Coordinates of C-alpha atoms and ligand atoms in Angstrom, one line a residue:
M1483 CA 20.5 -84.8 -15.1
N1484 CA 18.7 -83.0 -12.4
D1485 CA 18.7 -79.2 -12.9
V1486 CA 20.9 -77.1 -11.0
A1487 CA 18.9 -75.1 -9.0
T1488 CA 17.0 -77.7 -7.6
A1489 CA 20.1 -80.2 -6.7
L1490 CA 21.9 -77.0 -5.2
G1491 CA 18.6 -76.1 -2.8
R1492 CA 19.6 -78.7 -1.3
L1493 CA 22.7 -78.2 -0.9
E1494 CA 22.0 -76.0 2.0
E1495 CA 21.3 -79.0 4.7
L1496 CA 24.4 -79.8 4.5
A1497 CA 26.2 -80.0 7.8
I1498 CA 29.7 -82.0 8.5
E1499 CA 30.9 -82.6 12.0
V1500 CA 34.7 -82.2 12.5
P1501 CA 37.2 -84.1 14.7
S1502 CA 38.6 -82.2 17.7
W1503 CA 41.6 -84.6 17.0
A1504 CA 41.9 -83.6 13.3
Y1505 CA 43.8 -80.5 14.6
G1506 CA 46.8 -82.1 17.2
N1507 CA 49.7 -84.2 16.0
S1508 CA 49.4 -87.5 14.4
G1509 CA 51.2 -89.8 12.5
T1510 CA 52.2 -92.9 11.7
R1511 CA 53.5 -96.1 14.3
F1512 CA 56.7 -94.7 12.8
R1513 CA 56.7 -91.2 13.6
V1514 CA 54.4 -88.4 15.1
F1515 CA 55.9 -84.7 13.8
G1516 CA 55.0 -81.9 15.6
T1517 CA 54.4 -79.0 13.6
P1518 CA 54.0 -75.0 14.3
G1519 CA 50.7 -73.6 15.4
T1520 CA 49.4 -76.9 17.1
P1521 CA 46.7 -77.0 19.6
R1522 CA 47.9 -77.0 23.2
T1523 CA 44.1 -77.5 24.6
I1524 CA 41.0 -78.0 23.3
H1525 CA 40.1 -74.2 23.6
E1526 CA 42.3 -73.6 20.4
K1527 CA 41.7 -77.0 19.0
L1528 CA 37.8 -75.4 19.1
A1529 CA 39.3 -72.1 17.3
D1530 CA 40.9 -74.0 14.7
A1531 CA 37.6 -76.1 14.0
A1532 CA 35.4 -72.2 13.8
M1533 CA 38.3 -71.6 11.2
V1534 CA 37.0 -74.7 9.0
H1535 CA 33.4 -73.6 9.1
E1536 CA 33.7 -69.9 8.7
V1537 CA 35.5 -70.4 5.6
T1538 CA 33.0 -73.2 4.2
G1539 CA 29.8 -73.0 6.5
L1540 CA 29.7 -76.6 6.3
A1541 CA 31.1 -77.5 9.3
P1542 CA 28.8 -76.2 12.2
T1543 CA 30.0 -78.8 15.6
V1544 CA 32.9 -80.6 16.9
A1545 CA 33.4 -84.2 18.0
L1546 CA 34.9 -84.6 21.7
H1547 CA 37.3 -87.3 21.8
I1548 CA 37.5 -88.0 25.9
P1549 CA 39.8 -88.1 27.9
W1550 CA 41.7 -86.3 25.4
D1551 CA 39.4 -82.8 25.1
K1552 CA 38.4 -83.3 29.2
V1553 CA 37.8 -79.7 31.1
D1554 CA 36.5 -79.4 34.6
D1555 CA 33.4 -76.9 32.8
Y1556 CA 31.4 -78.4 29.7
S1557 CA 28.6 -76.0 29.9
A1558 CA 31.8 -73.3 29.9
L1559 CA 33.5 -74.7 27.1
G1560 CA 30.3 -74.9 25.2
E1561 CA 29.7 -70.9 25.7
Y1562 CA 33.4 -70.5 24.4
A1563 CA 32.7 -73.0 21.3
A1564 CA 29.2 -71.0 20.4
G1565 CA 31.1 -67.4 20.8
L1566 CA 33.2 -68.9 18.5
G1567 CA 30.3 -69.7 16.0
V1568 CA 30.9 -73.6 16.8
G1569 CA 28.7 -75.9 18.6
L1570 CA 29.9 -79.4 20.3
G1571 CA 28.8 -82.7 18.9
T1572 CA 29.4 -86.2 19.2
I1573 CA 31.4 -87.4 22.8
N1574 CA 33.9 -90.2 21.6
S1575 CA 34.8 -92.7 24.3
N1576 CA 38.8 -94.3 24.4
T1577 CA 39.0 -97.4 25.7
F1578 CA 42.3 -98.1 23.5
Q1579 CA 44.8 -96.0 25.5
D1580 CA 45.6 -97.4 29.5
D1581 CA 47.1 -100.5 30.4
E1582 CA 44.3 -102.0 31.8
Y1583 CA 42.7 -102.6 28.4
K1584 CA 45.5 -104.8 27.1
F1585 CA 43.7 -107.5 26.7
G1586 CA 40.6 -105.7 25.9
S1587 CA 37.4 -103.5 27.6
L1588 CA 34.1 -103.5 27.3
T1589 CA 35.2 -107.4 26.2
S1590 CA 37.2 -108.6 29.1
S1591 CA 37.4 -111.5 31.1
D1592 CA 38.7 -109.7 33.9
A1593 CA 35.5 -108.0 35.7
S1594 CA 36.9 -105.0 37.3
V1595 CA 38.5 -103.6 33.6
R1596 CA 34.9 -104.1 32.9
R1597 CA 33.9 -102.3 35.2
R1598 CA 36.5 -99.7 34.5
A1599 CA 35.2 -99.3 30.9
V1600 CA 31.6 -99.1 31.7
D1601 CA 32.1 -96.7 34.1
H1602 CA 34.3 -94.6 31.5
H1603 CA 31.5 -94.6 29.4
F1604 CA 28.7 -93.5 32.2
E1605 CA 31.4 -90.2 32.8
C1606 CA 31.2 -89.6 28.8
I1607 CA 27.3 -89.7 28.7
D1608 CA 27.4 -87.2 32.0
I1609 CA 29.7 -85.4 29.9
M1610 CA 27.0 -85.3 27.0
H1611 CA 24.7 -84.1 29.4
A1612 CA 26.5 -80.8 30.0
T1613 CA 27.5 -80.5 26.4
G1614 CA 24.4 -81.4 25.2
S1615 CA 25.8 -83.8 22.5
R1616 CA 23.2 -86.1 21.6
D1617 CA 25.7 -89.5 20.2
L1618 CA 28.1 -91.4 22.5
K1619 CA 30.5 -93.0 19.6
I1620 CA 32.0 -96.6 20.8
W1621 CA 34.8 -97.8 19.0
L1622 CA 36.8 -100.3 20.7
A1623 CA 40.0 -101.8 20.3
D1624 CA 39.1 -105.2 21.6
G1625 CA 40.2 -108.3 19.9
T1626 CA 43.0 -110.5 19.7
N1627 CA 46.1 -111.5 18.1
Y1628 CA 46.6 -115.4 18.1
P1629 CA 43.5 -117.8 17.3
G1630 CA 43.2 -119.7 21.0
Q1631 CA 44.3 -116.6 22.8
D1632 CA 40.7 -116.0 23.9
D1633 CA 37.3 -117.2 23.9
L1634 CA 35.5 -115.6 20.9
R1635 CA 31.7 -116.5 22.2
G1636 CA 32.7 -115.1 25.6
R1637 CA 33.8 -111.7 24.2
Q1638 CA 31.1 -111.4 22.4
D1639 CA 28.3 -112.1 25.3
R1640 CA 30.5 -109.8 27.3
L1641 CA 30.5 -107.2 24.4
A1642 CA 26.5 -107.6 24.9
E1643 CA 26.1 -107.5 28.1
S1644 CA 28.6 -103.6 28.7
L1645 CA 26.7 -102.3 25.9
A1646 CA 23.5 -103.1 27.7
E1647 CA 24.3 -101.6 30.6
I1648 CA 26.0 -98.5 29.2
Y1649 CA 22.2 -98.1 26.7
A1650 CA 20.3 -98.6 30.2
R1651 CA 22.5 -94.8 31.4
L1652 CA 21.3 -92.9 28.0
G1653 CA 19.2 -90.0 28.1
E1654 CA 15.6 -90.0 26.8
S1655 CA 17.2 -88.0 23.6
Q1656 CA 21.1 -89.6 23.7
R1657 CA 22.1 -92.3 21.3
L1658 CA 25.0 -94.7 21.1
V1659 CA 26.8 -95.3 18.0
L1660 CA 28.5 -98.1 17.5
E1661 CA 31.6 -98.4 15.3
Y1662 CA 33.0 -101.3 13.3
K1663 CA 36.9 -101.9 12.0
F1664 CA 37.9 -105.3 10.6
F1665 CA 41.5 -104.7 12.0
E1666 CA 44.4 -102.8 14.0
P1667 CA 45.3 -102.8 16.7
A1668 CA 44.1 -106.6 16.9
F1669 CA 45.3 -108.9 14.1
Y1670 CA 44.1 -112.0 14.3
H1671 CA 40.2 -110.8 15.1
T1672 CA 38.9 -107.8 16.2
D1673 CA 35.6 -107.9 18.5
V1674 CA 33.1 -105.4 16.0
P1675 CA 35.0 -106.5 13.2
D1676 CA 32.2 -105.6 10.9
W1677 CA 29.1 -103.5 10.2
G1678 CA 26.9 -107.1 10.7
T1679 CA 28.1 -107.7 14.0
S1680 CA 28.0 -103.9 15.0
Y1681 CA 24.1 -103.9 13.6
A1682 CA 23.8 -107.5 16.1
Q1683 CA 24.5 -105.8 18.6
V1684 CA 23.2 -102.7 18.4
L1685 CA 19.6 -104.4 17.2
A1686 CA 19.5 -106.1 20.7
L1687 CA 19.8 -103.0 22.7
G1688 CA 17.1 -100.8 21.2
E1689 CA 16.1 -98.0 18.6
K1690 CA 18.6 -95.8 20.5
A1691 CA 21.3 -97.8 19.5
L1692 CA 22.6 -97.5 15.8
V1693 CA 25.6 -98.2 13.7
C1694 CA 28.8 -96.2 13.1
L1695 CA 30.4 -96.7 9.7
D1696 CA 34.0 -95.6 9.3
T1697 CA 34.5 -95.3 5.1
G1698 CA 38.1 -96.4 6.4
H1699 CA 37.3 -99.6 7.9
H1700 CA 36.9 -101.9 5.4
A1701 CA 39.0 -104.5 3.2
P1702 CA 40.0 -103.0 0.1
G1703 CA 37.3 -103.9 -2.7
T1704 CA 34.2 -103.2 0.0
N1705 CA 31.2 -102.2 -1.9
I1706 CA 30.5 -99.4 0.8
E1707 CA 27.3 -98.0 -0.9
F1708 CA 26.0 -101.3 -0.5
I1709 CA 26.3 -101.2 3.3
V1710 CA 25.1 -97.5 3.4
M1711 CA 22.2 -98.8 1.3
Q1712 CA 21.5 -101.9 4.0
L1713 CA 21.9 -99.9 7.0
L1714 CA 19.7 -97.0 5.6
R1715 CA 17.1 -99.7 5.1
L1716 CA 17.2 -101.2 8.4
G1717 CA 17.0 -98.2 10.0
K1718 CA 19.9 -98.7 11.4
L1719 CA 22.8 -96.2 10.1
G1720 CA 23.4 -93.7 12.7
S1721 CA 26.8 -92.1 11.8
F1722 CA 29.7 -91.7 9.5
D1723 CA 33.5 -91.4 10.2
F1724 CA 34.5 -90.4 6.9
N1725 CA 38.1 -90.3 5.7
S1726 CA 39.8 -92.5 2.8
R1727 CA 42.4 -95.1 2.7
F1728 CA 44.7 -96.2 0.1
Y1729 CA 45.1 -99.4 2.1
A1730 CA 44.6 -99.9 5.9
D1731 CA 42.8 -97.4 8.0
D1732 CA 44.8 -94.8 6.6
D1733 CA 42.7 -91.4 7.5
L1734 CA 43.5 -89.3 4.9
I1735 CA 41.2 -86.7 3.7
V1736 CA 38.1 -87.5 2.4
G1737 CA 37.4 -88.5 -1.2
A1738 CA 41.3 -88.3 -1.9
A1739 CA 41.4 -92.0 -2.9
D1740 CA 38.5 -92.9 -4.4
P1741 CA 36.0 -89.4 -5.6
F1742 CA 34.2 -92.0 -7.2
Q1743 CA 33.4 -93.9 -4.0
L1744 CA 32.5 -91.3 -2.2
F1745 CA 30.2 -89.9 -4.5
R1746 CA 28.4 -93.4 -5.2
I1747 CA 28.4 -93.9 -0.7
M1748 CA 26.5 -89.8 -1.2
V1749 CA 24.1 -91.6 -3.9
E1750 CA 23.2 -94.1 -1.4
V1751 CA 22.7 -91.7 1.8
I1752 CA 20.8 -89.0 -0.7
R1753 CA 18.7 -92.3 -1.9
G1754 CA 18.2 -93.7 1.2
G1755 CA 16.6 -90.7 3.2
G1756 CA 20.1 -90.4 5.2
Y1757 CA 20.9 -86.3 3.4
G1758 CA 19.2 -82.9 4.7
K1759 CA 17.7 -81.4 7.6
D1760 CA 15.2 -84.4 8.3
S1761 CA 17.9 -86.9 8.8
E1762 CA 19.4 -88.1 11.7
V1763 CA 22.5 -89.4 10.2
A1764 CA 25.4 -88.0 11.7
L1765 CA 28.0 -87.1 9.0
M1766 CA 31.5 -86.7 10.9
L1767 CA 34.8 -86.8 10.0
D1768 CA 37.4 -89.0 11.1
Q1769 CA 40.8 -87.7 9.8
C1770 CA 44.4 -87.3 11.4
H1771 CA 46.7 -85.3 8.7
N1772 CA 49.8 -86.5 9.3
L1773 CA 52.3 -84.1 6.7
E1774 CA 49.8 -81.6 5.1
E1775 CA 48.7 -78.2 7.4
K1776 CA 45.9 -79.7 9.3
I1777 CA 42.9 -77.1 9.2
P1778 CA 43.4 -76.9 5.5
G1779 CA 43.1 -80.5 5.5
Q1780 CA 39.9 -80.4 7.5
I1781 CA 39.0 -77.8 5.0
R1782 CA 39.7 -79.8 1.3
S1783 CA 37.7 -82.2 3.3
V1784 CA 34.3 -80.8 4.1
L1785 CA 34.6 -79.0 0.4
N1786 CA 35.3 -82.7 -0.7
V1787 CA 31.7 -84.1 0.8
Q1788 CA 30.2 -80.6 -0.5
E1789 CA 31.1 -81.3 -4.1
M1790 CA 30.6 -85.3 -3.8
T1791 CA 27.1 -84.3 -2.4
A1792 CA 26.1 -81.7 -5.2
R1793 CA 27.4 -84.3 -8.1
A1794 CA 24.8 -86.8 -6.2
L1795 CA 22.1 -84.2 -6.0
L1796 CA 22.2 -84.4 -10.0
V1797 CA 21.4 -88.0 -10.4
D1798 CA 18.1 -87.4 -12.5
R1799 CA 16.1 -89.7 -10.6
E1800 CA 13.6 -90.5 -12.9
A1801 CA 15.4 -90.8 -15.6
L1802 CA 17.5 -93.9 -13.9
A1803 CA 14.6 -95.6 -13.1
E1804 CA 13.1 -95.5 -16.4
A1805 CA 16.6 -96.9 -17.7
Q1806 CA 16.0 -99.8 -14.6
R1807 CA 12.7 -100.5 -15.5
A1808 CA 13.6 -100.9 -19.1
G1809 CA 16.8 -103.0 -18.5
D1810 CA 18.8 -100.8 -20.7
V1811 CA 22.1 -101.4 -18.5
L1812 CA 24.0 -98.7 -20.2
A1813 CA 21.7 -96.0 -19.9
A1814 CA 21.3 -96.4 -16.3
N1815 CA 25.2 -96.1 -15.9
G1816 CA 25.4 -93.4 -18.3
I1817 CA 22.9 -91.2 -16.0
F1818 CA 24.5 -92.4 -13.0
N1819 CA 28.5 -91.1 -14.4
D1820 CA 26.9 -88.7 -16.2
A1821 CA 26.4 -86.7 -12.9
F1822 CA 29.9 -87.5 -11.1
Y1823 CA 31.6 -86.4 -13.9
T1824 CA 30.0 -83.1 -13.8
D1825 CA 32.3 -80.1 -12.8
V1826 CA 30.1 -78.6 -10.3
R1827 CA 33.2 -76.7 -8.9
P1828 CA 32.0 -72.9 -10.8
I1829 CA 28.3 -73.1 -9.8
L1830 CA 29.7 -74.2 -6.2
A1831 CA 31.9 -70.9 -5.8
Q1832 CA 29.0 -69.2 -7.1
W1833 CA 26.7 -70.4 -5.0
R1834 CA 29.2 -69.4 -1.9
E1835 CA 29.6 -65.8 -2.5
S1836 CA 25.7 -65.7 -3.1
R1837 CA 25.8 -66.8 0.8
G1838 CA 28.4 -64.5 1.6
L1839 CA 31.0 -66.8 1.9
P1840 CA 34.5 -67.3 0.6
A1841 CA 34.6 -68.3 -3.2
D1842 CA 37.4 -70.5 -2.5
P1843 CA 37.8 -71.1 1.1
M1844 CA 41.0 -72.9 0.7
A1845 CA 42.6 -69.2 -0.6
A1846 CA 40.3 -67.5 2.0
F1847 CA 42.0 -68.9 4.8
K1848 CA 45.6 -68.7 3.4
A1849 CA 44.8 -65.4 2.9
S1850 CA 43.7 -65.3 6.6
G1851 CA 46.7 -65.1 8.3
Y1852 CA 45.6 -67.2 10.7
Q1853 CA 48.0 -69.9 10.3
K1854 CA 50.9 -67.2 10.8
K1855 CA 49.3 -66.0 13.9
I1856 CA 48.9 -69.4 15.8
N1857 CA 52.3 -70.7 14.4
E1858 CA 53.6 -67.1 16.6
D1859 CA 51.2 -67.4 19.2
R1860 CA 51.3 -71.1 20.4
V1861 CA 55.0 -71.4 21.7
G1862 CA 55.2 -73.4 24.9
G1863 CA 52.8 -76.1 26.4
H1864 CA 52.3 -79.2 24.9
Q1865 CA 50.8 -80.0 21.5
A1866 CA 47.8 -81.4 21.6
G1867 CA 48.2 -85.9 19.8
W1868 CA 47.9 -89.1 20.2
G1869 CA 47.7 -89.6 24.7
A1870 CA 47.4 -85.7 24.9
Ligands
PSV471 C1 39.6 -96.1 15.1 O1 40.4 -96.2 14.2 C2 39.2 -94.8 15.1 O2 37.9 -94.5 13.4 C3 37.8 -94.6 16.0 O3 36.8 -93.6 15.4 C4 38.5 -93.7 16.8 O4 37.9 -92.9 18.0 C5 39.3 -92.6 16.4 O5 39.7 -93.4 15.4 C6 40.0 -92.0 16.9 O6 41.2 -91.1 15.9
MN472 MN1 36.5 -93.2 13.2

């Protein structure tokens, strides 16, 4: 195994972006439960996100979703965030909640609907200029429910045209990341269902367009780390939306369903140059907590990513390559698994303390009294959640 000091040396480079929407109410199609202390404004969401960063040192930026997080003055919002010790990150567009988009947005056969959807992305790019955000993240709910409902090829062609218009509007240092998802809300076909489609679309656009991989957006049994390897190899992995799933797009705490999968993904991220300060790959969370308290949910998530990153950094690459060259299947597998089975929690606790962070961020948050305070303070108003 790699020596622990070298591995932990690289841990310093880990930065995870948290989503603003994680702090609002969310749920399933059966029920969205309200909870005390839920933010009413983007300012309150940022304050909650800042707590995650304060106790972990891992989450310096917050992704915004438009129009959920719209404000009049984004420079002021950026200053407010900076005052809390965090920055504004990726801007997520939203073309999945307006009646006009019922049959599609960027793929719609109705030119006026496409115009509206493209204009929404122009607005997002304007916001990115004001916030200094690098990435515009596009996920489309576009798709159909029944064979024959629409022309699959026509939709793909219109998607390419719409994306080209949006791409042409990007600033020099801005990027577009196109997220894929194999189903939901459409059930027969989705217009960007898989990494191959996203890759084909962004390849046609140019080098500022990349793929966003949401770990919850694959069919059961998919080898996600293979996709990670391939996109890194092709230079087209732009970002991750981390979460975990048991069945569908469950948006659960990352690493909760399958820690070994998260480890395997981080191994490929590191192997492919997608990790650390010299990498342009954005590591984001995309989670909505339905039952658990939201801030500790995010803390647990970023800690899980940190833990699996530490384990992945422990893989002895040289010994692994040697075993692979020698065709020693079980030795190679053993070297890989040795790193996964290493309990890094005690050394991570020490590592945190040596940096002035709490050894146990979950306990530190609990002891901070922050949850009690927001439960008492945030009375009245409209709690943020889906559609707000
Ligand atoms: C779609 O399921 C998705 O993963 C996209 O990233 C959306 O923007 C996000 O969820 C909203 O929670
Ligand atoms: Mn996502």
